[in-house]
Amino acid sequence: MNEKRAEIIHGSGVTLHFSLTLPDGTEALSTYGDEPLTFNMGDGSMIAGLELALYGLRPGMEQTLMLTADQAFGTRDEEKVHPVPREDFPAEMVLEPGQVVAFDTPAGDELAGIILTLEDARVVVDFNHPLAGREVSFRVSILDVQPPVTAQTTEGP
């Protein structure tokens, strides 16, 4: 039996638990105590900076890294802060600063925005990721690693 456990490389199937914690100790997101996350390295489901911290790890390994804003969710972009006409919200919807609201894009995707301020005729919404511009501590526990699936050809000689 092969005792060597698979190492995370591009294309690996990875199952892990992770948490993101702000410098003040506030836990922003965690899968610990919930279902683990399973994804394939490089498929776009994990932010690139977080993925980079995983290469070379094997099942059973744990690590904690401090990531800069650029490595994690990027810097805040003031161009992602937009005024939205108040009439675009349902009349019965109670709006408050700090509230996260889902918007439908023209392409049919859903985009989350955080209400910054309420004005008479408009609502100022921030479409940056909530952790953009923030340094985060990334803690990870690798549960399983599957080797990448490679396409095999059946061409003759």
CSV table of N, CA and C in Angstrom, one decimal:
chain,number,residue,atom,x,y,z
A,1,MET,N,0.8,-1.2,0.0
A,1,MET,CA,0.0,0.0,0.0
A,1,MET,C,0.9,1.2,0.0
A,2,ASN,N,0.5,2.2,-0.8
A,2,ASN,CA,1.3,3.5,-0.9
A,2,ASN,C,1.0,4.4,0.3
A,3,GLU,N,1.9,4.6,1.1
A,3,GLU,CA,1.7,5.5,2.3
A,3,GLU,C,1.9,7.0,2.0
A,4,LYS,N,2.4,7.3,0.8
A,4,LYS,CA,2.6,8.7,0.4
A,4,LYS,C,1.3,9.3,0.1
A,5,ARG,N,1.0,10.4,0.8
A,5,ARG,CA,-0.3,11.1,0.6
A,5,ARG,C,-0.1,12.2,-0.4
A,6,ALA,N,-1.2,12.4,-1.2
A,6,ALA,CA,-1.1,13.3,-2.3
A,6,ALA,C,-0.8,14.7,-1.8
A,7,GLU,N,0.0,15.4,-2.6
A,7,GLU,CA,0.3,16.8,-2.3
A,7,GLU,C,-0.6,17.7,-3.2
A,8,ILE,N,-1.0,18.8,-2.7
A,8,ILE,CA,-1.8,19.7,-3.5
A,8,ILE,C,-1.0,20.4,-4.6
A,9,ILE,N,-1.5,20.1,-5.8
A,9,ILE,CA,-0.9,20.8,-7.0
A,9,ILE,C,-2.1,21.3,-7.8
A,10,HIS,N,-1.8,22.0,-8.9
A,10,HIS,CA,-2.8,22.5,-9.8
A,10,HIS,C,-3.7,21.4,-10.3
A,11,GLY,N,-5.0,21.6,-10.1
A,11,GLY,CA,-6.0,20.5,-10.6
A,11,GLY,C,-6.3,19.5,-9.5
A,12,SER,N,-5.6,19.5,-8.4
A,12,SER,CA,-6.0,18.6,-7.3
A,12,SER,C,-7.4,18.8,-6.8
A,13,GLY,N,-8.1,17.8,-6.4
A,13,GLY,CA,-9.3,17.9,-5.7
A,13,GLY,C,-9.0,18.0,-4.2
A,14,VAL,N,-9.5,19.1,-3.6
A,14,VAL,CA,-9.1,19.4,-2.2
A,14,VAL,C,-10.4,19.5,-1.4
A,15,THR,N,-10.3,18.8,-0.2
A,15,THR,CA,-11.4,19.0,0.8
A,15,THR,C,-10.7,19.5,2.1
A,16,LEU,N,-11.2,20.6,2.6
A,16,LEU,CA,-10.6,21.3,3.7
A,16,LEU,C,-11.6,22.1,4.6
A,17,HIS,N,-11.1,22.4,5.7
A,17,HIS,CA,-11.8,23.4,6.6
A,17,HIS,C,-10.9,24.6,6.6
A,18,PHE,N,-11.6,25.8,6.6
A,18,PHE,CA,-10.8,27.0,6.7
A,18,PHE,C,-11.5,28.1,7.5
A,19,SER,N,-10.8,29.1,8.0
A,19,SER,CA,-11.4,30.2,8.6
A,19,SER,C,-10.6,31.5,8.2
A,20,LEU,N,-11.3,32.6,8.1
A,20,LEU,CA,-10.7,33.9,7.9
A,20,LEU,C,-11.0,34.7,9.1
A,21,THR,N,-10.0,35.3,9.7
A,21,THR,CA,-10.1,36.1,10.9
A,21,THR,C,-9.4,37.4,10.6
A,22,LEU,N,-10.1,38.5,11.1
A,22,LEU,CA,-9.5,39.8,11.0
A,22,LEU,C,-8.5,40.0,12.1
A,23,PRO,N,-7.6,41.0,11.9
A,23,PRO,CA,-6.5,41.3,12.9
A,23,PRO,C,-7.0,41.5,14.3
A,24,ASP,N,-8.2,42.0,14.5
A,24,ASP,CA,-8.8,42.2,15.8
A,24,ASP,C,-9.3,40.9,16.5
A,25,GLY,N,-9.2,39.7,15.7
A,25,GLY,CA,-9.7,38.5,16.2
A,25,GLY,C,-11.1,38.1,15.8
A,26,THR,N,-11.8,39.0,15.1
A,26,THR,CA,-13.2,38.7,14.6
A,26,THR,C,-13.1,37.7,13.5
A,27,GLU,N,-13.9,36.6,13.7
A,27,GLU,CA,-13.9,35.6,12.7
A,27,GLU,C,-14.9,36.0,11.6
A,28,ALA,N,-14.4,36.2,10.4
A,28,ALA,CA,-15.3,36.7,9.3
A,28,ALA,C,-16.0,35.5,8.6
A,29,LEU,N,-15.4,34.4,8.5
A,29,LEU,CA,-15.9,33.2,7.8
A,29,LEU,C,-15.2,32.0,8.3
A,30,SER,N,-16.0,30.9,8.4
A,30,SER,CA,-15.4,29.6,8.9
A,30,SER,C,-16.2,28.5,8.4
A,31,THR,N,-15.6,27.4,8.0
A,31,THR,CA,-16.3,26.1,7.8
A,31,THR,C,-16.1,25.1,8.9
A,32,TYR,N,-15.2,25.5,9.9
A,32,TYR,CA,-15.1,24.6,11.1
A,32,TYR,C,-16.4,24.5,11.8
A,33,GLY,N,-16.8,23.3,12.2
A,33,GLY,CA,-18.1,23.1,12.8
A,33,GLY,C,-19.2,23.1,11.8
A,34,ASP,N,-18.9,23.0,10.5
A,34,ASP,CA,-19.9,23.0,9.4
A,34,ASP,C,-19.3,22.0,8.4
A,35,GLU,N,-19.9,22.0,7.2
A,35,GLU,CA,-19.4,21.1,6.2
A,35,GLU,C,-18.1,21.6,5.6
A,36,PRO,N,-17.1,20.8,5.3
A,36,PRO,CA,-15.9,21.3,4.7
A,36,PRO,C,-16.1,21.7,3.3
A,37,LEU,N,-15.2,22.5,2.8
A,37,LEU,CA,-15.2,22.9,1.4
A,37,LEU,C,-14.5,21.9,0.5
A,38,THR,N,-15.1,21.6,-0.6
A,38,THR,CA,-14.4,20.7,-1.6
A,38,THR,C,-14.4,21.5,-2.9
A,39,PHE,N,-13.2,21.5,-3.6
A,39,PHE,CA,-13.1,22.2,-4.8
A,39,PHE,C,-11.9,21.6,-5.6
A,40,ASN,N,-11.7,22.0,-6.8
A,40,ASN,CA,-10.5,21.7,-7.6
A,40,ASN,C,-9.6,22.9,-7.7
A,41,MET,N,-8.3,22.7,-7.4
A,41,MET,CA,-7.3,23.8,-7.5
A,41,MET,C,-7.4,24.4,-8.9
A,42,GLY,N,-7.5,25.7,-9.0
A,42,GLY,CA,-7.5,26.4,-10.2
A,42,GLY,C,-8.8,26.5,-10.9
A,43,ASP,N,-9.9,26.0,-10.3
A,43,ASP,CA,-11.2,26.1,-11.0
A,43,ASP,C,-11.9,27.4,-10.8
A,44,GLY,N,-11.3,28.4,-10.0
A,44,GLY,CA,-11.9,29.7,-9.8
A,44,GLY,C,-12.8,29.8,-8.6
A,45,SER,N,-13.0,28.7,-7.9
A,45,SER,CA,-14.0,28.8,-6.7
A,45,SER,C,-13.3,29.3,-5.5
A,46,MET,N,-12.0,29.3,-5.4
A,46,MET,CA,-11.2,29.8,-4.3
A,46,MET,C,-10.4,31.0,-4.8
A,47,ILE,N,-10.3,32.1,-4.0
A,47,ILE,CA,-9.6,33.3,-4.4
A,47,ILE,C,-8.1,32.9,-4.6
A,48,ALA,N,-7.5,33.4,-5.7
A,48,ALA,CA,-6.1,33.0,-6.0
A,48,ALA,C,-5.1,33.1,-4.9
A,49,GLY,N,-5.2,34.2,-4.1
A,49,GLY,CA,-4.2,34.4,-3.0
A,49,GLY,C,-4.4,33.3,-1.9
A,50,LEU,N,-5.6,32.9,-1.7
A,50,LEU,CA,-5.9,31.8,-0.8
A,50,LEU,C,-5.4,30.5,-1.3
A,51,GLU,N,-5.6,30.2,-2.6
A,51,GLU,CA,-5.1,29.0,-3.3
A,51,GLU,C,-3.6,28.9,-3.2
A,52,LEU,N,-2.9,30.0,-3.4
A,52,LEU,CA,-1.4,30.0,-3.3
A,52,LEU,C,-0.9,29.4,-2.0
A,53,ALA,N,-1.7,29.7,-0.9
A,53,ALA,CA,-1.3,29.2,0.4
A,53,ALA,C,-1.4,27.7,0.6
A,54,LEU,N,-2.1,27.0,-0.4
A,54,LEU,CA,-2.4,25.6,-0.2
A,54,LEU,C,-1.4,24.7,-1.0
A,55,TYR,N,-0.7,25.2,-2.0
A,55,TYR,CA,0.2,24.4,-2.8
A,55,TYR,C,1.2,23.7,-1.9
A,56,GLY,N,1.4,22.4,-2.1
A,56,GLY,CA,2.4,21.6,-1.4
A,56,GLY,C,1.8,21.0,-0.1
A,57,LEU,N,0.7,21.4,0.3
A,57,LEU,CA,0.1,20.8,1.6
A,57,LEU,C,-0.5,19.4,1.3
A,58,ARG,N,-0.5,18.6,2.3
A,58,ARG,CA,-1.0,17.2,2.2
A,58,ARG,C,-2.1,17.0,3.3
A,59,PRO,N,-2.9,15.9,3.1
A,59,PRO,CA,-4.0,15.6,4.1
A,59,PRO,C,-3.4,15.5,5.5
A,60,GLY,N,-4.1,16.1,6.5
A,60,GLY,CA,-3.6,16.1,7.8
A,60,GLY,C,-2.8,17.4,8.2
A,61,MET,N,-2.4,18.1,7.2
A,61,MET,CA,-1.6,19.3,7.5
A,61,MET,C,-2.5,20.5,7.8
A,62,GLU,N,-2.0,21.4,8.7
A,62,GLU,CA,-2.7,22.6,9.0
A,62,GLU,C,-1.7,23.8,8.9
A,63,GLN,N,-2.2,24.9,8.6
A,63,GLN,CA,-1.3,26.1,8.6
A,63,GLN,C,-2.2,27.4,8.8
A,64,THR,N,-1.6,28.4,9.3
A,64,THR,CA,-2.2,29.7,9.4
A,64,THR,C,-1.2,30.7,8.8
A,65,LEU,N,-1.8,31.5,8.0
A,65,LEU,CA,-1.0,32.6,7.3
A,65,LEU,C,-1.7,33.9,7.4
A,66,MET,N,-0.9,35.0,7.6
A,66,MET,CA,-1.5,36.3,7.5
A,66,MET,C,-1.4,36.8,6.1
A,67,LEU,N,-2.5,37.2,5.5
A,67,LEU,CA,-2.5,37.6,4.1
A,67,LEU,C,-2.8,39.1,4.0
A,68,THR,N,-2.1,39.8,3.2
A,68,THR,CA,-2.4,41.2,3.0
A,68,THR,C,-3.7,41.3,2.2
A,69,ALA,N,-4.2,42.5,2.1
A,69,ALA,CA,-5.4,42.8,1.3
A,69,ALA,C,-5.2,42.3,-0.1
A,70,ASP,N,-4.1,42.7,-0.7
A,70,ASP,CA,-3.8,42.3,-2.1
A,70,ASP,C,-3.8,40.8,-2.3
A,71,GLN,N,-3.3,40.0,-1.3
A,71,GLN,CA,-3.3,38.6,-1.4
A,71,GLN,C,-4.6,37.9,-1.2
A,72,ALA,N,-5.5,38.6,-0.4
A,72,ALA,CA,-6.8,38.0,-0.1
A,72,ALA,C,-7.9,38.5,-1.0
A,73,PHE,N,-8.5,39.6,-0.7
A,73,PHE,CA,-9.7,40.0,-1.4
A,73,PHE,C,-9.5,41.3,-2.2
A,74,GLY,N,-8.2,41.8,-2.3
A,74,GLY,CA,-7.9,43.0,-3.0
A,74,GLY,C,-8.1,44.2,-2.2
A,75,THR,N,-7.7,45.3,-2.8
A,75,THR,CA,-7.8,46.6,-2.2
A,75,THR,C,-9.2,47.1,-2.5
A,76,ARG,N,-9.7,48.0,-1.7
A,76,ARG,CA,-11.0,48.7,-1.9
A,76,ARG,C,-10.9,49.5,-3.2
A,77,ASP,N,-12.0,49.5,-4.0
A,77,ASP,CA,-12.0,50.2,-5.2
A,77,ASP,C,-13.2,51.2,-5.1
A,78,GLU,N,-12.9,52.4,-5.0
A,78,GLU,CA,-14.0,53.4,-4.9
A,78,GLU,C,-14.9,53.5,-6.1
A,79,GLU,N,-14.5,52.9,-7.2
A,79,GLU,CA,-15.3,52.9,-8.4
A,79,GLU,C,-16.4,51.8,-8.3
A,80,LYS,N,-16.3,51.0,-7.3
A,80,LYS,CA,-17.4,50.0,-7.0
A,80,LYS,C,-18.4,50.5,-6.0
A,81,VAL,N,-18.4,51.8,-5.6
A,81,VAL,CA,-19.4,52.4,-4.8
A,81,VAL,C,-20.3,53.2,-5.7
A,82,HIS,N,-21.6,52.9,-5.7
A,82,HIS,CA,-22.5,53.5,-6.6
A,82,HIS,C,-23.8,54.0,-5.9
A,83,PRO,N,-24.3,55.1,-6.4
A,83,PRO,CA,-25.6,55.5,-5.9
A,83,PRO,C,-26.7,54.7,-6.7
A,84,VAL,N,-27.7,54.3,-6.1
A,84,VAL,CA,-28.8,53.5,-6.7
A,84,VAL,C,-30.0,54.3,-6.4
A,85,PRO,N,-30.9,54.6,-7.4
A,85,PRO,CA,-32.1,55.3,-7.1
A,85,PRO,C,-32.9,54.5,-6.1
A,86,ARG,N,-33.4,55.3,-5.1
A,86,ARG,CA,-34.2,54.6,-4.0
A,86,ARG,C,-35.4,53.9,-4.6
A,87,GLU,N,-36.0,54.4,-5.7
A,87,GLU,CA,-37.1,53.7,-6.4
A,87,GLU,C,-36.8,52.4,-6.9
A,88,ASP,N,-35.5,52.0,-7.1
A,88,ASP,CA,-35.2,50.7,-7.5
A,88,ASP,C,-35.3,49.6,-6.5
A,89,PHE,N,-35.6,50.0,-5.2
A,89,PHE,CA,-35.8,49.1,-4.1
A,89,PHE,C,-37.3,48.9,-3.9
A,90,PRO,N,-37.8,47.7,-3.5
A,90,PRO,CA,-39.2,47.6,-3.2
A,90,PRO,C,-39.6,48.6,-2.1
A,91,ALA,N,-40.8,49.2,-2.3
A,91,ALA,CA,-41.3,50.2,-1.3
A,91,ALA,C,-41.3,49.7,0.1
A,92,GLU,N,-41.7,48.4,0.2
A,92,GLU,CA,-41.8,47.8,1.6
A,92,GLU,C,-40.5,47.4,2.2
A,93,MET,N,-39.4,47.4,1.4
A,93,MET,CA,-38.1,47.0,2.0
A,93,MET,C,-37.6,48.0,2.9
A,94,VAL,N,-37.2,47.6,4.1
A,94,VAL,CA,-36.6,48.5,5.1
A,94,VAL,C,-35.1,48.5,4.8
A,95,LEU,N,-34.6,49.6,4.6
A,95,LEU,CA,-33.1,49.8,4.3
A,95,LEU,C,-32.4,50.4,5.4
A,96,GLU,N,-31.2,49.8,5.7
A,96,GLU,CA,-30.4,50.3,6.8
A,96,GLU,C,-28.9,50.3,6.4
A,97,PRO,N,-28.1,51.3,6.8
A,97,PRO,CA,-26.7,51.2,6.6
A,97,PRO,C,-26.1,49.9,7.1
A,98,GLY,N,-25.2,49.3,6.3
A,98,GLY,CA,-24.6,48.1,6.8
A,98,GLY,C,-25.3,46.8,6.3
A,99,GLN,N,-26.5,47.0,5.8
A,99,GLN,CA,-27.3,45.9,5.3
A,99,GLN,C,-26.8,45.4,4.0
A,100,VAL,N,-26.7,44.1,3.8
A,100,VAL,CA,-26.3,43.4,2.5
A,100,VAL,C,-27.5,43.2,1.7
A,101,VAL,N,-27.5,43.6,0.5
A,101,VAL,CA,-28.6,43.5,-0.4
A,101,VAL,C,-28.2,42.8,-1.7
A,102,ALA,N,-29.0,41.9,-2.2
A,102,ALA,CA,-28.6,41.2,-3.5
A,102,ALA,C,-29.2,41.9,-4.7
A,103,PHE,N,-28.4,42.1,-5.7
A,103,PHE,CA,-28.9,42.7,-6.9
A,103,PHE,C,-28.7,41.7,-8.1
A,104,ASP,N,-29.6,41.8,-9.1
A,104,ASP,CA,-29.4,41.0,-10.3
A,104,ASP,C,-28.7,41.8,-11.3
A,105,THR,N,-27.7,41.2,-11.9
A,105,THR,CA,-27.0,41.9,-13.0
A,105,THR,C,-27.7,41.7,-14.3
A,106,PRO,N,-27.4,42.5,-15.3
A,106,PRO,CA,-28.0,42.3,-16.6
A,106,PRO,C,-27.7,40.9,-17.2
A,107,ALA,N,-26.6,40.2,-16.8
A,107,ALA,CA,-26.3,38.9,-17.3
A,107,ALA,C,-27.1,37.8,-16.5
A,108,GLY,N,-27.8,38.2,-15.5
A,108,GLY,CA,-28.6,37.2,-14.7
A,108,GLY,C,-27.9,36.7,-13.5
A,109,ASP,N,-26.7,37.2,-13.2
A,109,ASP,CA,-26.0,36.8,-12.0
A,109,ASP,C,-26.5,37.6,-10.8
A,110,GLU,N,-26.1,37.1,-9.6
A,110,GLU,CA,-26.5,37.9,-8.4
A,110,GLU,C,-25.2,38.5,-7.9
A,111,LEU,N,-25.3,39.8,-7.5
A,111,LEU,CA,-24.2,40.5,-6.9
A,111,LEU,C,-24.6,41.1,-5.6
A,112,ALA,N,-23.8,41.0,-4.6
A,112,ALA,CA,-24.2,41.5,-3.3
A,112,ALA,C,-23.5,42.9,-3.1
A,113,GLY,N,-24.3,43.8,-2.5
A,113,GLY,CA,-23.8,45.1,-2.2
A,113,GLY,C,-24.2,45.5,-0.7
A,114,ILE,N,-23.3,46.3,-0.1
A,114,ILE,CA,-23.6,46.8,1.2
A,114,ILE,C,-24.0,48.2,1.2
A,115,ILE,N,-25.2,48.5,1.8
A,115,ILE,CA,-25.7,49.8,1.9
A,115,ILE,C,-24.8,50.7,2.8
A,116,LEU,N,-24.3,51.8,2.2
A,116,LEU,CA,-23.4,52.7,3.0
A,116,LEU,C,-24.2,53.8,3.6
A,117,THR,N,-25.0,54.5,2.8
A,117,THR,CA,-25.8,55.6,3.3
A,117,THR,C,-27.1,55.7,2.6
A,118,LEU,N,-28.1,56.3,3.3
A,118,LEU,CA,-29.4,56.4,2.7
A,118,LEU,C,-29.7,57.9,2.6
A,119,GLU,N,-30.1,58.3,1.4
A,119,GLU,CA,-30.4,59.7,1.1
A,119,GLU,C,-31.9,59.7,0.6
A,120,ASP,N,-32.5,60.9,0.5
A,120,ASP,CA,-33.9,61.0,0.0
A,120,ASP,C,-34.1,60.3,-1.3
A,121,ALA,N,-33.4,60.5,-2.3
A,121,ALA,CA,-33.6,60.0,-3.6
A,121,ALA,C,-32.8,58.8,-4.0
A,122,ARG,N,-31.7,58.5,-3.2
A,122,ARG,CA,-30.8,57.5,-3.6
A,122,ARG,C,-30.2,56.8,-2.4
A,123,VAL,N,-29.7,55.6,-2.7
A,123,VAL,CA,-29.0,54.7,-1.7
A,123,VAL,C,-27.6,54.5,-2.2
A,124,VAL,N,-26.6,54.8,-1.4
A,124,VAL,CA,-25.2,54.6,-1.8
A,124,VAL,C,-24.8,53.1,-1.4
A,125,VAL,N,-24.4,52.4,-2.4
A,125,VAL,CA,-24.2,50.9,-2.2
A,125,VAL,C,-22.7,50.6,-2.6
A,126,ASP,N,-22.0,49.9,-1.8
A,126,ASP,CA,-20.7,49.4,-2.0
A,126,ASP,C,-20.7,48.0,-2.5
A,127,PHE,N,-20.2,47.8,-3.7
A,127,PHE,CA,-20.1,46.5,-4.3
A,127,PHE,C,-18.7,45.8,-4.2
A,128,ASN,N,-17.8,46.4,-3.4
A,128,ASN,CA,-16.6,45.7,-3.1
A,128,ASN,C,-16.9,44.5,-2.2
A,129,HIS,N,-16.0,43.5,-2.3
A,129,HIS,CA,-16.1,42.4,-1.3
A,129,HIS,C,-16.1,42.9,0.1
A,130,PRO,N,-16.9,42.4,1.0
A,130,PRO,CA,-16.8,42.9,2.4
A,130,PRO,C,-15.4,42.9,3.0
A,131,LEU,N,-14.6,42.0,2.6
A,131,LEU,CA,-13.2,41.9,3.2
A,131,LEU,C,-12.2,42.6,2.3
A,132,ALA,N,-12.6,43.3,1.3
A,132,ALA,CA,-11.6,44.1,0.4
A,132,ALA,C,-11.0,45.1,1.3
A,133,GLY,N,-9.7,45.3,1.1
A,133,GLY,CA,-8.9,46.3,1.8
A,133,GLY,C,-8.5,45.8,3.2
A,134,ARG,N,-8.8,44.6,3.6
A,134,ARG,CA,-8.6,44.1,4.9
A,134,ARG,C,-7.5,43.0,4.9
A,135,GLU,N,-6.6,43.0,5.8
A,135,GLU,CA,-5.7,41.9,6.1
A,135,GLU,C,-6.4,40.8,6.8
A,136,VAL,N,-6.2,39.6,6.4
A,136,VAL,CA,-6.9,38.5,7.1
A,136,VAL,C,-5.9,37.4,7.5
A,137,SER,N,-6.3,36.7,8.5
A,137,SER,CA,-5.5,35.5,8.9
A,137,SER,C,-6.3,34.3,8.3
A,138,PHE,N,-5.6,33.5,7.5
A,138,PHE,CA,-6.2,32.3,6.8
A,138,PHE,C,-5.7,31.1,7.5
A,139,ARG,N,-6.6,30.4,8.2
A,139,ARG,CA,-6.3,29.1,8.8
A,139,ARG,C,-6.9,28.0,8.0
A,140,VAL,N,-6.2,26.9,7.8
A,140,VAL,CA,-6.6,25.8,6.9
A,140,VAL,C,-6.2,24.5,7.5
A,141,SER,N,-7.1,23.5,7.4
A,141,SER,CA,-6.9,22.1,7.8
A,141,SER,C,-7.2,21.3,6.6
A,142,ILE,N,-6.2,20.6,6.0
A,142,ILE,CA,-6.4,19.8,4.8
A,142,ILE,C,-7.0,18.4,5.2
A,143,LEU,N,-8.1,18.1,4.7
A,143,LEU,CA,-8.8,16.8,5.1
A,143,LEU,C,-8.5,15.7,4.0
A,144,ASP,N,-8.5,16.1,2.7
A,144,ASP,CA,-8.3,15.1,1.7
A,144,ASP,C,-7.8,15.8,0.4
A,145,VAL,N,-6.9,15.1,-0.3
A,145,VAL,CA,-6.4,15.6,-1.6
A,145,VAL,C,-6.5,14.5,-2.6
A,146,GLN,N,-7.1,14.8,-3.7
A,146,GLN,CA,-7.2,13.8,-4.8
A,146,GLN,C,-6.4,14.3,-5.9
A,147,PRO,N,-5.6,13.4,-6.6
A,147,PRO,CA,-4.8,13.8,-7.7
A,147,PRO,C,-5.6,14.4,-8.8
A,148,PRO,N,-5.0,15.3,-9.6
A,148,PRO,CA,-5.8,15.9,-10.8
A,148,PRO,C,-6.2,14.8,-11.7
A,149,VAL,N,-7.4,15.0,-12.3
A,149,VAL,CA,-7.9,14.0,-13.3
A,149,VAL,C,-7.3,14.5,-14.7
A,150,THR,N,-6.6,13.6,-15.3
A,150,THR,CA,-6.0,14.0,-16.6
A,150,THR,C,-6.7,13.3,-17.7
A,151,ALA,N,-6.9,14.0,-18.8
A,151,ALA,CA,-7.6,13.4,-20.0
A,151,ALA,C,-6.6,12.5,-20.7
A,152,GLN,N,-7.1,11.3,-21.0
A,152,GLN,CA,-6.2,10.3,-21.7
A,152,GLN,C,-6.7,10.1,-23.1
A,153,THR,N,-5.8,10.1,-24.0
A,153,THR,CA,-6.2,9.9,-25.4
A,153,THR,C,-6.1,8.4,-25.7
A,154,THR,N,-6.9,8.0,-26.7
A,154,THR,CA,-6.8,6.6,-27.1
A,154,THR,C,-6.4,6.5,-28.6
A,155,GLU,N,-5.5,7.4,-29.0
A,155,GLU,CA,-5.0,7.4,-30.4
A,155,GLU,C,-4.1,6.2,-30.6
A,156,GLY,N,-4.1,5.7,-31.8
A,156,GLY,CA,-3.3,4.5,-32.1
A,156,GLY,C,-1.9,5.0,-32.5
A,157,PRO,N,-0.9,4.0,-32.7
A,157,PRO,CA,0.4,4.4,-33.0
A,157,PRO,C,0.6,5.2,-34.3
